[in-house]
PDB file of C-alpha atoms in Angstrom:
ATOM      1  CA  UNK J   1       5.094   0.781 -23.531  1.00 50.00           C
ATOM      2  CA  UNK J   2       8.353   0.128 -21.681  1.00 71.00           C
ATOM      3  CA  UNK J   3       8.010  -2.002 -18.557  1.00 81.00           C
ATOM      4  CA  UNK J   4       5.083  -0.070 -17.054  1.00 94.00           C
ATOM      5  CA  UNK J   5       2.751  -2.099 -14.859  1.00 96.00           C
ATOM      6  CA  UNK J   6      -0.528  -0.807 -13.455  1.00 97.00           C
ATOM      7  CA  UNK J   7      -1.826  -2.161 -10.135  1.00 97.00           C
ATOM      8  CA  UNK J   8      -5.236  -1.363  -8.695  1.00 98.00           C
ATOM      9  CA  UNK J   9      -4.802  -1.808  -4.972  1.00 98.00           C
ATOM     10  CA  UNK J  10      -4.334   0.033  -1.696  1.00 96.00           C
ATOM     11  CA  UNK J  11      -1.174   2.096  -1.650  1.00 97.00           C
ATOM     12  CA  UNK J  12       1.499   1.307   0.914  1.00 96.00           C
ATOM     13  CA  UNK J  13       2.545   4.140   3.204  1.00 97.00           C
ATOM     14  CA  UNK J  14       6.203   3.926   2.124  1.00 95.00           C
ATOM     15  CA  UNK J  15       5.276   4.043  -1.580  1.00 95.00           C
ATOM     16  CA  UNK J  16       3.008   7.020  -1.060  1.00 96.00           C
ATOM     17  CA  UNK J  17       5.609   8.897   0.980  1.00 96.00           C
ATOM     18  CA  UNK J  18       8.399   8.298  -1.543  1.00 94.00           C
ATOM     19  CA  UNK J  19       6.361   9.507  -4.498  1.00 95.00           C
ATOM     20  CA  UNK J  20       4.849  12.415  -2.572  1.00 94.00           C
ATOM     21  CA  UNK J  21       8.366  13.619  -1.709  1.00 94.00           C
ATOM     22  CA  UNK J  22       8.975  14.276  -5.419  1.00 94.00           C
ATOM     23  CA  UNK J  23       6.292  17.020  -5.377  1.00 90.00           C
ATOM     24  CA  UNK J  24       7.835  19.353  -2.821  1.00 87.00           C
ATOM     25  CA  UNK J  25       4.647  19.224  -0.728  1.00 87.00           C
ATOM     26  CA  UNK J  26       4.912  19.416   3.056  1.00 88.00           C
ATOM     27  CA  UNK J  27       5.600  16.078   4.787  1.00 88.00           C
ATOM     28  CA  UNK J  28       2.839  14.132   6.545  1.00 94.00           C
ATOM     29  CA  UNK J  29       3.369  11.754   9.486  1.00 95.00           C
ATOM     30  CA  UNK J  30       3.486   8.017   8.663  1.00 95.00           C
ATOM     31  CA  UNK J  31       0.541   7.104  10.905  1.00 96.00           C
ATOM     32  CA  UNK J  32      -1.615   9.829   9.362  1.00 97.00           C
ATOM     33  CA  UNK J  33      -0.785   8.647   5.838  1.00 97.00           C
ATOM     34  CA  UNK J  34      -1.542   5.035   6.796  1.00 96.00           C
ATOM     35  CA  UNK J  35      -4.978   5.957   8.131  1.00 97.00           C
ATOM     36  CA  UNK J  36      -5.735   8.059   5.052  1.00 96.00           C
ATOM     37  CA  UNK J  37      -4.774   5.330   2.598  1.00 97.00           C
ATOM     38  CA  UNK J  38      -6.979   2.793   4.366  1.00 96.00           C
ATOM     39  CA  UNK J  39      -9.967   5.056   3.694  1.00 96.00           C
ATOM     40  CA  UNK J  40      -9.435   5.350  -0.079  1.00 97.00           C
ATOM     41  CA  UNK J  41     -12.365   4.334  -2.243  1.00 98.00           C
ATOM     42  CA  UNK J  42      -9.985   3.487  -5.078  1.00 98.00           C
ATOM     43  CA  UNK J  43      -6.257   3.688  -5.663  1.00 98.00           C
ATOM     44  CA  UNK J  44      -3.959   2.867  -8.536  1.00 98.00           C
ATOM     45  CA  UNK J  45      -0.172   2.598  -8.827  1.00 97.00           C
ATOM     46  CA  UNK J  46       2.071   2.532 -11.875  1.00 98.00           C
ATOM     47  CA  UNK J  47       5.434   0.794 -11.738  1.00 97.00           C
ATOM     48  CA  UNK J  48       8.460   0.831 -14.005  1.00 95.00           C
ATOM     49  CA  UNK J  49       9.959  -2.564 -13.217  1.00 91.00           C
ATOM     50  CA  UNK J  50       9.821  -2.536  -9.392  1.00 91.00           C
ATOM     51  CA  UNK J  51       9.867   1.248  -8.869  1.00 94.00           C
ATOM     52  CA  UNK J  52       6.552   3.009  -8.289  1.00 96.00           C
ATOM     53  CA  UNK J  53       6.494   5.982 -10.669  1.00 97.00           C
ATOM     54  CA  UNK J  54       2.876   7.099 -10.468  1.00 97.00           C
ATOM     55  CA  UNK J  55      -0.261   6.948  -8.374  1.00 98.00           C
ATOM     56  CA  UNK J  56      -3.775   8.262  -8.050  1.00 98.00           C
ATOM     57  CA  UNK J  57      -6.490   8.019  -5.425  1.00 98.00           C
ATOM     58  CA  UNK J  58     -10.249   8.535  -5.205  1.00 98.00           C
ATOM     59  CA  UNK J  59     -11.777   9.640  -1.909  1.00 98.00           C
ATOM     60  CA  UNK J  60     -15.358  10.372  -0.926  1.00 97.00           C
ATOM     61  CA  UNK J  61     -18.582   8.822   0.279  1.00 97.00           C
ATOM     62  CA  UNK J  62     -18.818   6.311  -2.563  1.00 96.00           C
ATOM     63  CA  UNK J  63     -22.256   7.454  -3.678  1.00 96.00           C
ATOM     64  CA  UNK J  64     -22.675  11.210  -4.183  1.00 95.00           C
ATOM     65  CA  UNK J  65     -19.249  12.800  -3.725  1.00 95.00           C
ATOM     66  CA  UNK J  66     -15.956  11.642  -5.202  1.00 96.00           C
ATOM     67  CA  UNK J  67     -12.629  13.482  -5.131  1.00 97.00           C
ATOM     68  CA  UNK J  68      -9.614  12.656  -7.243  1.00 97.00           C
ATOM     69  CA  UNK J  69      -6.523  13.133  -5.137  1.00 96.00           C
ATOM     70  CA  UNK J  70      -2.753  12.688  -5.379  1.00 96.00           C
ATOM     71  CA  UNK J  71      -2.411  12.022  -9.082  1.00 97.00           C
ATOM     72  CA  UNK J  72       1.382  12.108  -9.028  1.00 96.00           C
ATOM     73  CA  UNK J  73       3.898  11.043 -11.653  1.00 96.00           C
ATOM     74  CA  UNK J  74       7.582  10.893 -10.725  1.00 97.00           C
ATOM     75  CA  UNK J  75       9.327  13.847 -12.442  1.00 96.00           C
ATOM     76  CA  UNK J  76      11.687  11.491 -14.328  1.00 96.00           C
ATOM     77  CA  UNK J  77       8.639  10.024 -16.094  1.00 96.00           C
ATOM     78  CA  UNK J  78       6.674  13.163 -17.013  1.00 95.00           C
ATOM     79  CA  UNK J  79       5.426  13.274 -20.589  1.00 94.00           C
ATOM     80  CA  UNK J  80       5.409   9.490 -21.074  1.00 95.00           C
ATOM     81  CA  UNK J  81       1.688   8.786 -20.725  1.00 95.00           C
ATOM     82  CA  UNK J  82       1.808   7.710 -17.058  1.00 97.00           C
ATOM     83  CA  UNK J  83      -0.762  10.325 -16.008  1.00 96.00           C
ATOM     84  CA  UNK J  84      -3.062   9.085 -18.769  1.00 97.00           C
ATOM     85  CA  UNK J  85      -2.748   5.495 -17.504  1.00 97.00           C
ATOM     86  CA  UNK J  86      -3.676   6.679 -14.017  1.00 98.00           C
ATOM     87  CA  UNK J  87      -6.603   8.838 -15.109  1.00 98.00           C
ATOM     88  CA  UNK J  88      -7.956   6.206 -17.515  1.00 98.00           C
ATOM     89  CA  UNK J  89      -8.039   3.770 -14.596  1.00 98.00           C
ATOM     90  CA  UNK J  90      -9.710   6.307 -12.301  1.00 98.00           C
ATOM     91  CA  UNK J  91     -12.279   7.203 -14.960  1.00 97.00           C
ATOM     92  CA  UNK J  92     -13.113   3.512 -15.459  1.00 98.00           C
ATOM     93  CA  UNK J  93     -13.704   3.178 -11.699  1.00 98.00           C
ATOM     94  CA  UNK J  94     -15.886   6.306 -11.676  1.00 97.00           C
ATOM     95  CA  UNK J  95     -17.901   5.084 -14.663  1.00 97.00           C
ATOM     96  CA  UNK J  96     -18.797   1.903 -12.737  1.00 97.00           C
ATOM     97  CA  UNK J  97     -19.318   3.530  -9.338  1.00 96.00           C
ATOM     98  CA  UNK J  98     -20.913   6.962  -9.725  1.00 96.00           C
ATOM     99  CA  UNK J  99     -24.640   7.623  -9.871  1.00 94.00           C
ATOM    100  CA  UNK J 100     -26.927  10.135 -11.580  1.00 95.00           C
ATOM    101  CA  UNK J 101     -25.752  13.612 -10.456  1.00 94.00           C
ATOM    102  CA  UNK J 102     -22.708  12.365  -8.555  1.00 95.00           C
ATOM    103  CA  UNK J 103     -20.127  15.130  -8.084  1.00 94.00           C
ATOM    104  CA  UNK J 104     -16.491  14.419  -8.958  1.00 96.00           C
ATOM    105  CA  UNK J 105     -14.021  17.062  -7.839  1.00 94.00           C
ATOM    106  CA  UNK J 106     -10.287  17.594  -7.994  1.00 94.00           C
ATOM    107  CA  UNK J 107      -7.731  20.299  -7.414  1.00 89.00           C
ATOM    108  CA  UNK J 108      -5.249  20.619 -10.265  1.00 85.00           C
ATOM    109  CA  UNK J 109      -1.653  21.714  -9.828  1.00 83.00           C
ATOM    110  CA  UNK J 110      -0.379  24.701 -11.768  1.00 83.00           C
ATOM    111  CA  UNK J 111      -0.079  23.999 -15.479  1.00 86.00           C
ATOM    112  CA  UNK J 112      -2.098  20.752 -15.701  1.00 90.00           C
ATOM    113  CA  UNK J 113      -5.677  22.022 -16.110  1.00 91.00           C
ATOM    114  CA  UNK J 114      -5.702  21.145 -19.808  1.00 92.00           C
ATOM    115  CA  UNK J 115      -4.818  17.526 -18.963  1.00 95.00           C
ATOM    116  CA  UNK J 116      -7.959  17.196 -16.821  1.00 95.00           C
ATOM    117  CA  UNK J 117     -10.110  19.075 -19.330  1.00 93.00           C
ATOM    118  CA  UNK J 118      -9.511  16.174 -21.748  1.00 95.00           C
ATOM    119  CA  UNK J 119     -11.476  14.041 -19.271  1.00 95.00           C
ATOM    120  CA  UNK J 120     -14.375  16.494 -19.110  1.00 94.00           C
ATOM    121  CA  UNK J 121     -13.390  18.409 -15.958  1.00 92.00           C
ATOM    122  CA  UNK J 122     -14.158  22.122 -15.918  1.00 90.00           C
ATOM    123  CA  UNK J 123     -12.975  25.078 -13.919  1.00 86.00           C
ATOM    124  CA  UNK J 124     -15.546  26.324 -11.459  1.00 83.00           C
ATOM    125  CA  UNK J 125     -17.305  29.474 -12.671  1.00 82.00           C
ATOM    126  CA  UNK J 126     -16.390  32.775 -10.978  1.00 82.00           C
ATOM    127  CA  UNK J 127     -19.798  32.848  -9.285  1.00 82.00           C
ATOM    128  CA  UNK J 128     -19.196  29.402  -7.716  1.00 81.00           C
ATOM    129  CA  UNK J 129     -15.675  29.578  -6.297  1.00 77.00           C
ATOM    130  CA  UNK J 130     -14.275  26.719  -4.282  1.00 79.00           C
ATOM    131  CA  UNK J 131     -12.669  27.150  -0.911  1.00 74.00           C
ATOM    132  CA  UNK J 132     -10.269  25.205   1.263  1.00 75.00           C
ATOM    133  CA  UNK J 133      -8.636  25.251   4.666  1.00 73.00           C
ATOM    134  CA  UNK J 134      -5.231  23.787   5.448  1.00 75.00           C
ATOM    135  CA  UNK J 135      -4.680  22.809   9.076  1.00 70.00           C
ATOM    136  CA  UNK J 136      -1.246  23.575  10.566  1.00 81.00           C
ATOM    137  CA  UNK J 137      -0.504  22.135  14.025  1.00 81.00           C
TER     138      UNK J 137
END
């Protein structure tokens, strides 16, 4: 498995920002990212030697609601099982932490729904659509 190393720990702002930049998502201020990362319930990083090439986070209240967020694999490492390493780690955390009828949600990027379906995640039925609001200041 090459030189991949998995670390379960809080993400560093710089690491998060560097990997997030590979997605094309809008930038977020350093202080905002720092505050967000401190509030993670769980986070995991994957390294190739010393370079962080993947990450995943779990947010929520730690009892009823859990949200998988920012599962990102550096584009140079797509298709090499990095996402599986991340999700296996997240699923292990959820197995130990969730309770009867806990809700685990996520928003999947275009083209990756089948990846999450392997872990038992389902699309919301048409009669139960999700909603979101993105704040622009």
